[in-house]
Short mmCIF file of C-alpha atoms in Angstrom, two decimals:
data_model
loop_
_atom_site.label_atom_id
_atom_site.label_comp_id
_atom_site.label_asym_id
_atom_site.label_seq_id
_atom_site.Cartn_x
_atom_site.Cartn_y
_atom_site.Cartn_z
CA MET A 1 0.00 0.00 0.00
CA LYS A 2 1.51 3.31 -1.10
CA LYS A 3 2.08 5.70 1.83
CA PHE A 4 2.34 9.49 1.66
CA LYS A 5 4.08 11.82 4.11
CA LYS A 6 1.80 14.68 3.08
CA PHE A 7 -1.81 14.51 1.97
CA TYR A 8 -3.75 17.63 0.98
CA VAL A 9 -7.49 17.56 1.62
CA GLU A 10 -8.95 20.83 0.40
CA VAL A 11 -11.93 21.68 2.63
CA THR A 12 -12.93 24.80 0.72
CA SER A 13 -12.06 26.42 -2.60
CA VAL A 14 -13.07 29.84 -1.25
CA CYS A 15 -10.69 32.50 0.06
CA ASN A 16 -11.40 35.79 1.82
CA LEU A 17 -8.40 37.54 0.26
CA ALA A 18 -7.23 38.25 -3.28
CA CYS A 19 -3.45 38.11 -3.05
CA SER A 20 -1.25 39.12 -5.98
CA PHE A 21 0.83 35.94 -5.68
CA CYS A 22 -2.16 33.55 -5.64
CA PRO A 23 -4.42 33.49 -8.72
CA PRO A 24 -8.06 32.86 -7.76
CA THR A 25 -9.38 29.41 -8.59
CA GLU A 26 -11.58 29.01 -11.64
CA ARG A 27 -13.32 26.08 -9.98
CA GLN A 28 -16.75 26.19 -8.39
CA LYS A 29 -16.81 27.77 -4.95
CA GLN A 30 -17.67 25.15 -2.38
CA PHE A 31 -17.21 23.91 1.16
CA LEU A 32 -16.70 20.24 1.92
CA SER A 33 -19.53 18.69 3.93
CA LEU A 34 -18.76 16.72 7.07
CA ALA A 35 -20.07 13.57 5.39
CA ASP A 36 -17.80 13.99 2.37
CA PHE A 37 -14.84 14.83 4.60
CA GLU A 38 -15.40 11.63 6.57
CA LYS A 39 -15.59 9.57 3.37
CA ARG A 40 -12.27 11.01 2.23
CA LEU A 41 -10.60 10.32 5.53
CA ASP A 42 -11.75 6.70 5.35
CA GLN A 43 -10.44 6.39 1.79
CA ILE A 44 -6.98 7.79 2.50
CA LYS A 45 -6.45 6.29 5.97
CA PRO A 46 -4.41 3.34 4.64
CA HIS A 47 -2.18 5.79 2.78
CA THR A 48 -1.25 8.49 5.30
CA ASP A 49 -1.36 9.72 8.88
CA TYR A 50 -0.85 13.42 8.12
CA ILE A 51 -3.31 15.68 6.33
CA TYR A 52 -3.10 19.30 5.23
CA LEU A 53 -6.45 21.10 5.03
CA HIS A 54 -5.69 23.23 2.02
CA VAL A 55 -4.69 23.52 -1.60
CA LYS A 56 -6.45 26.70 -2.64
CA GLY A 57 -8.94 28.44 -0.37
CA GLU A 58 -8.70 29.58 3.26
CA PRO A 59 -9.37 26.64 5.61
CA LEU A 60 -10.44 28.86 8.52
CA LEU A 61 -13.38 30.02 6.41
CA HIS A 62 -14.93 26.58 6.85
CA PRO A 63 -17.79 27.07 9.34
CA LYS A 64 -17.20 23.65 10.89
CA ILE A 65 -13.41 23.67 11.11
CA ASP A 66 -13.65 22.50 14.73
CA GLN A 67 -15.70 19.46 13.73
CA LEU A 68 -13.27 18.67 10.91
CA LEU A 69 -10.46 18.64 13.47
CA ASP A 70 -12.45 16.46 15.88
CA MET A 71 -13.24 13.97 13.14
CA SER A 72 -9.59 13.89 12.07
CA HIS A 73 -8.56 13.09 15.62
CA GLU A 74 -11.16 10.33 15.95
CA LYS A 75 -9.75 8.67 12.84
CA GLY A 76 -6.13 8.98 13.93
CA PHE A 77 -4.90 11.82 11.71
CA LYS A 78 -2.53 14.66 12.57
CA VAL A 79 -3.54 17.92 10.89
CA ASN A 80 -1.53 20.79 9.43
CA ILE A 81 -3.26 24.05 8.54
CA THR A 82 -1.88 26.82 6.35
CA THR A 83 -3.79 30.08 6.78
CA ASN A 84 -3.49 33.76 5.99
CA GLY A 85 -4.33 34.36 9.65
CA THR A 86 -6.92 37.09 9.13
CA LEU A 87 -9.68 35.04 10.77
CA ILE A 88 -7.71 33.86 13.78
CA ASN A 89 -9.68 35.94 16.29
CA LYS A 90 -13.02 34.67 14.97
CA LYS A 91 -11.94 31.02 14.89
CA ARG A 92 -9.71 31.03 17.96
CA GLU A 93 -11.99 28.93 20.17
CA LYS A 94 -12.55 26.41 17.40
CA LEU A 95 -8.81 25.76 17.16
CA LEU A 96 -7.56 25.81 20.73
CA ASN A 97 -7.03 22.48 22.49
CA LYS A 98 -7.71 20.39 19.40
CA PRO A 99 -5.52 17.27 19.75
CA ALA A 100 -5.48 16.63 16.00
CA LEU A 101 -3.83 19.98 15.27
CA ARG A 102 -0.11 19.32 14.78
CA GLN A 103 1.11 22.45 12.99
CA MET A 104 -0.16 25.85 11.84
CA ASN A 105 1.55 27.84 9.12
CA PHE A 106 0.72 31.54 8.97
CA SER A 107 1.32 33.16 5.58
CA LEU A 108 2.24 36.62 6.84
CA HIS A 109 3.08 37.74 3.30
CA SER A 110 -0.68 37.68 2.68
CA PHE A 111 -1.01 41.07 4.39
CA ASP A 112 1.05 42.96 1.82
CA GLY A 113 -0.06 40.63 -0.97
CA HIS A 114 -3.71 41.64 -0.54
CA GLU A 115 -4.51 45.13 -1.78
CA GLY A 116 -6.50 47.00 0.83
CA SER A 117 -5.06 45.34 3.93
CA GLU A 118 -5.21 47.59 6.98
CA ASP A 119 -3.66 47.64 10.47
CA LYS A 120 -0.58 45.47 10.03
CA GLU A 121 0.25 45.65 13.73
CA GLY A 122 -3.24 44.51 14.75
CA TYR A 123 -3.04 41.67 12.25
CA VAL A 124 0.31 40.42 13.51
CA ARG A 125 -0.54 40.82 17.19
CA SER A 126 -3.78 38.84 16.84
CA ILE A 127 -1.77 35.94 15.37
CA LEU A 128 0.93 36.18 18.03
CA SER A 129 -1.69 36.25 20.79
CA PHE A 130 -3.22 33.04 19.46
CA ILE A 131 0.22 31.42 19.14
CA ARG A 132 1.10 32.26 22.73
CA GLU A 133 -2.05 30.65 24.06
CA ALA A 134 -2.09 27.66 21.72
CA THR A 135 1.54 26.66 22.24
CA SER A 136 1.23 27.01 26.02
CA GLN A 137 -1.68 24.55 26.05
CA SER A 138 -0.46 21.99 23.51
CA SER A 139 2.50 20.72 21.51
CA LEU A 140 1.46 22.77 18.47
CA ILE A 141 4.24 23.70 16.03
CA VAL A 142 4.02 27.13 14.38
CA SER A 143 5.65 28.48 11.23
CA LEU A 144 5.45 32.21 10.52
CA ARG A 145 5.98 32.51 6.78
CA LEU A 146 7.25 35.47 4.81
CA TRP A 147 7.44 34.12 1.29
CA ASN A 148 7.73 37.48 -0.45
CA LEU A 149 11.40 37.86 -1.35
CA THR A 150 12.37 38.73 -4.91
CA PRO A 151 15.80 37.70 -6.20
CA ASP A 152 16.79 41.27 -7.15
CA ASN A 153 15.63 42.95 -3.93
CA ALA A 154 16.22 40.26 -1.33
CA THR A 155 18.43 42.60 0.71
CA ASN A 156 16.90 45.99 -0.05
CA GLU A 157 13.23 46.61 -0.81
CA ASP A 158 12.18 43.30 0.69
CA ARG A 159 13.95 44.12 3.96
CA LYS A 160 12.19 47.48 4.21
CA ARG A 161 8.79 45.95 3.48
CA ASN A 162 9.19 43.23 6.11
CA ARG A 163 10.90 45.37 8.74
CA GLU A 164 7.74 46.64 10.46
CA LEU A 165 6.24 43.18 10.70
CA LEU A 166 9.42 41.52 11.94
CA SER A 167 10.05 44.21 14.53
CA ILE A 168 6.68 43.41 16.13
CA ILE A 169 7.66 39.74 16.33
CA GLU A 170 11.08 40.61 17.76
CA LYS A 171 9.53 42.67 20.53
CA GLU A 172 6.86 40.07 21.29
CA PHE A 173 9.46 37.33 21.79
CA ASP A 174 12.06 39.67 23.31
CA LEU A 175 14.67 38.66 20.74
CA PRO A 176 18.15 40.13 21.27
CA TYR A 177 18.77 40.21 17.52
CA GLU A 178 17.11 41.25 14.27
CA ILE A 179 15.49 38.29 12.53
CA GLN A 180 16.71 39.40 9.11
CA GLU A 181 20.30 39.15 10.29
CA ARG A 182 19.91 35.44 10.95
CA VAL A 183 17.21 34.06 8.73
CA THR A 184 18.22 32.36 5.47
CA PRO A 185 15.81 32.08 2.52
CA GLY A 186 14.36 28.59 2.40
CA LYS A 187 15.38 27.69 5.95
CA GLY A 188 13.55 28.06 9.24
CA LEU A 189 14.81 30.17 12.13
CA LYS A 190 13.69 29.04 15.58
CA ILE A 191 12.62 32.04 17.66
CA ALA A 192 10.95 30.17 20.54
CA ASP A 193 10.02 26.64 21.52
CA ARG A 194 8.14 25.14 18.53
CA ILE A 195 7.88 28.55 16.83
CA TYR A 196 9.77 29.29 13.62
CA ILE A 197 10.19 32.07 11.07
CA ASN A 198 10.47 30.98 7.44
CA GLN A 199 11.52 33.50 4.82
CA ASP A 200 11.63 32.53 1.15
CA TYR A 201 11.23 33.82 -2.39
CA GLU A 202 7.77 34.62 -3.71
CA PHE A 203 5.89 31.52 -4.69
CA GLN A 204 4.85 30.97 -8.31
CA TRP A 205 1.88 28.72 -9.07
CA PRO A 206 2.46 26.59 -12.18
CA ALA A 207 0.00 27.15 -15.01
CA LEU A 208 -0.50 25.87 -18.55
CA HIS A 209 -0.02 29.35 -20.04
CA GLU A 210 3.51 29.57 -18.63
CA GLU A 211 6.59 28.78 -20.70
CA GLU A 212 7.60 25.13 -20.89
CA ASP A 213 11.16 24.04 -20.08
CA ASP A 214 13.11 20.92 -21.11
CA GLY A 215 11.13 18.78 -18.66
CA LYS A 216 14.20 17.42 -16.91
CA GLY A 217 14.22 17.06 -13.16
CA PHE A 218 12.58 15.32 -10.24
CA CYS A 219 9.48 15.78 -8.09
CA TYR A 220 7.98 14.08 -5.06
CA GLY A 221 4.43 14.29 -6.40
CA LEU A 222 2.76 10.89 -5.91
CA ARG A 223 5.88 9.72 -4.08
CA ASN A 224 5.49 11.44 -0.73
CA GLN A 225 2.40 13.56 -1.42
CA ALA A 226 -0.99 13.64 -3.13
CA GLY A 227 -4.19 15.62 -2.73
CA ILE A 228 -7.94 15.84 -3.22
CA LEU A 229 -9.62 19.08 -4.25
CA ALA A 230 -12.96 20.13 -2.78
CA ASN A 231 -14.73 18.89 -5.92
CA GLY A 232 -13.24 15.41 -5.46
CA THR A 233 -10.50 15.61 -8.09
CA VAL A 234 -7.38 13.66 -7.10
CA ILE A 235 -4.16 15.56 -7.86
CA PRO A 236 -0.49 14.52 -7.65
CA CYS A 237 0.70 17.46 -5.55
CA CYS A 238 -0.34 20.63 -3.74
CA LEU A 239 0.69 22.86 -6.66
CA ASP A 240 -2.01 21.67 -9.04
CA GLY A 241 -4.57 24.12 -7.67
CA GLU A 242 -6.92 23.81 -10.66
CA GLY A 243 -6.88 20.04 -11.00
CA VAL A 244 -5.18 20.18 -14.40
CA ILE A 245 -3.66 16.75 -13.76
CA ASP A 246 -7.00 15.09 -13.08
CA LEU A 247 -6.12 11.57 -11.96
CA GLY A 248 -9.74 10.69 -11.21
CA ASN A 249 -12.51 11.68 -8.88
CA ILE A 250 -13.03 10.38 -5.36
CA ASN A 251 -16.80 10.62 -5.84
CA SER A 252 -16.81 7.97 -8.56
CA ASP A 253 -13.79 5.79 -7.80
CA THR A 254 -11.65 4.80 -4.83
CA PHE A 255 -8.47 6.66 -4.03
CA SER A 256 -6.50 3.42 -4.06
CA ASN A 257 -7.67 2.66 -7.60
CA ILE A 258 -6.98 6.18 -8.81
CA ILE A 259 -3.34 6.31 -7.73
CA GLU A 260 -2.72 2.91 -9.31
CA GLY A 261 -4.12 4.17 -12.61
CA GLU A 262 -2.12 4.63 -15.81
CA ARG A 263 -1.81 8.42 -15.65
CA ALA A 264 -0.61 8.36 -12.04
CA GLN A 265 1.88 5.59 -12.74
CA ASN A 266 3.24 7.42 -15.78
CA ILE A 267 4.01 10.45 -13.60
CA VAL A 268 5.92 8.37 -11.05
CA ASP A 269 7.79 6.40 -13.74
CA GLY A 270 8.65 9.61 -15.56
CA PHE A 271 10.25 11.22 -12.54
CA SER A 272 12.15 8.01 -11.89
CA ARG A 273 13.78 8.82 -15.25
CA ARG A 274 14.14 12.48 -14.17
CA GLU A 275 11.55 13.40 -16.77
CA ALA A 276 8.29 15.36 -16.43
CA VAL A 277 5.63 13.64 -18.53
CA GLU A 278 2.80 16.08 -17.74
CA GLU A 279 2.62 19.49 -19.41
CA LEU A 280 1.89 21.26 -16.11
CA CYS A 281 4.96 19.64 -14.53
CA ARG A 282 7.13 20.97 -17.37
CA LYS A 283 5.84 24.44 -16.50
CA CYS A 284 6.47 24.16 -12.76
CA GLY A 285 9.55 25.89 -11.37
CA TYR A 286 9.32 24.09 -8.06
CA ARG A 287 10.63 20.92 -9.71
CA LYS A 288 13.97 22.65 -10.25
CA ARG A 289 14.55 22.78 -6.51
CA PHE A 290 15.35 19.08 -6.57
CA GLY A 291 18.00 19.39 -9.25
CA LYS A 292 18.41 17.34 -12.38
#
C-alpha cells in the first residue's frame, strides 16, 4: 500500500483575500460537507497519517473547522493548517485544544499581498496572541511565513517591506537580535520553543499558459504527497490548484484505484527517469529545486 508523508485535503475552494501571488481558482466555490470529509478520511487512511487542510482556499473560512479537526482526531490523523491568519480571532476557540492539530503555518506575506489590507500591527498581534495561548496549552508547532522575497531585492526593498512586521515579532518574543540578520531564505529560524520564522522567495503557481522548459528534473508528487480538491479531483501534488492533472474523482472511484491508474503511474515512472511527462509539470519551477 503506497504511503504518503503529506496529503492535501482541500476543505474549501473559497478564500477571503485576493493576493497578488495567488491566482483565484476558476473552480466552483464550495465547502466540503462533514459527510464527504469523513468519506475522504476513510479512503486515505491506509495511505497516510498526516493531512493538510488546504490547496487553494482559506481553511479557517470553513464554518465547521472544529468538527473537521475532531473527526480527524477520531480517525487517527494529525492535521496541518496553512492560513493567511486574518480570521484567527473569529476562529480562535474552534482551534484551541484540538488534539489533532499538529502544525499551523501563517502566511504573513498575505497582508502585503492583498490590496486594501489595513492595520498590520493589529493583524500580527492577533496571530501572536493566538500562538502564545495555543503553544502554552499543547505541543502545536508554528511556522510564521514570509514568502515574499524577490531575487533582485532580497536585501533591499524586501527588507524594508518586512521590517515593520518583523520588529513586532522581535519585541513580542524579546529577541536580542534582528530576525533578518539570521534568517536564510528557504530555511527556518527558531525564535521560541516550537515557533519558527520561514523566509523565502515569492511563490509561483504553475499554469498551462507559462513557458515550458526541457522537462528534466525530479518531483515528489505521488511519491510522498498527493491531494484531493474540494470537488473530489485527485491531484499529484499541492501545486495543481486547478486540478489540471485530473487523476480521477473520489466521488466515482476509490483513491487506491486512482493512484494505481495509468496516468498516475506514468508520472511516477517519468520522474524516476528524471523526466516530467505532464505538461503542467514541465511548467512548474518548483521541480527545479530538486536538481536534475
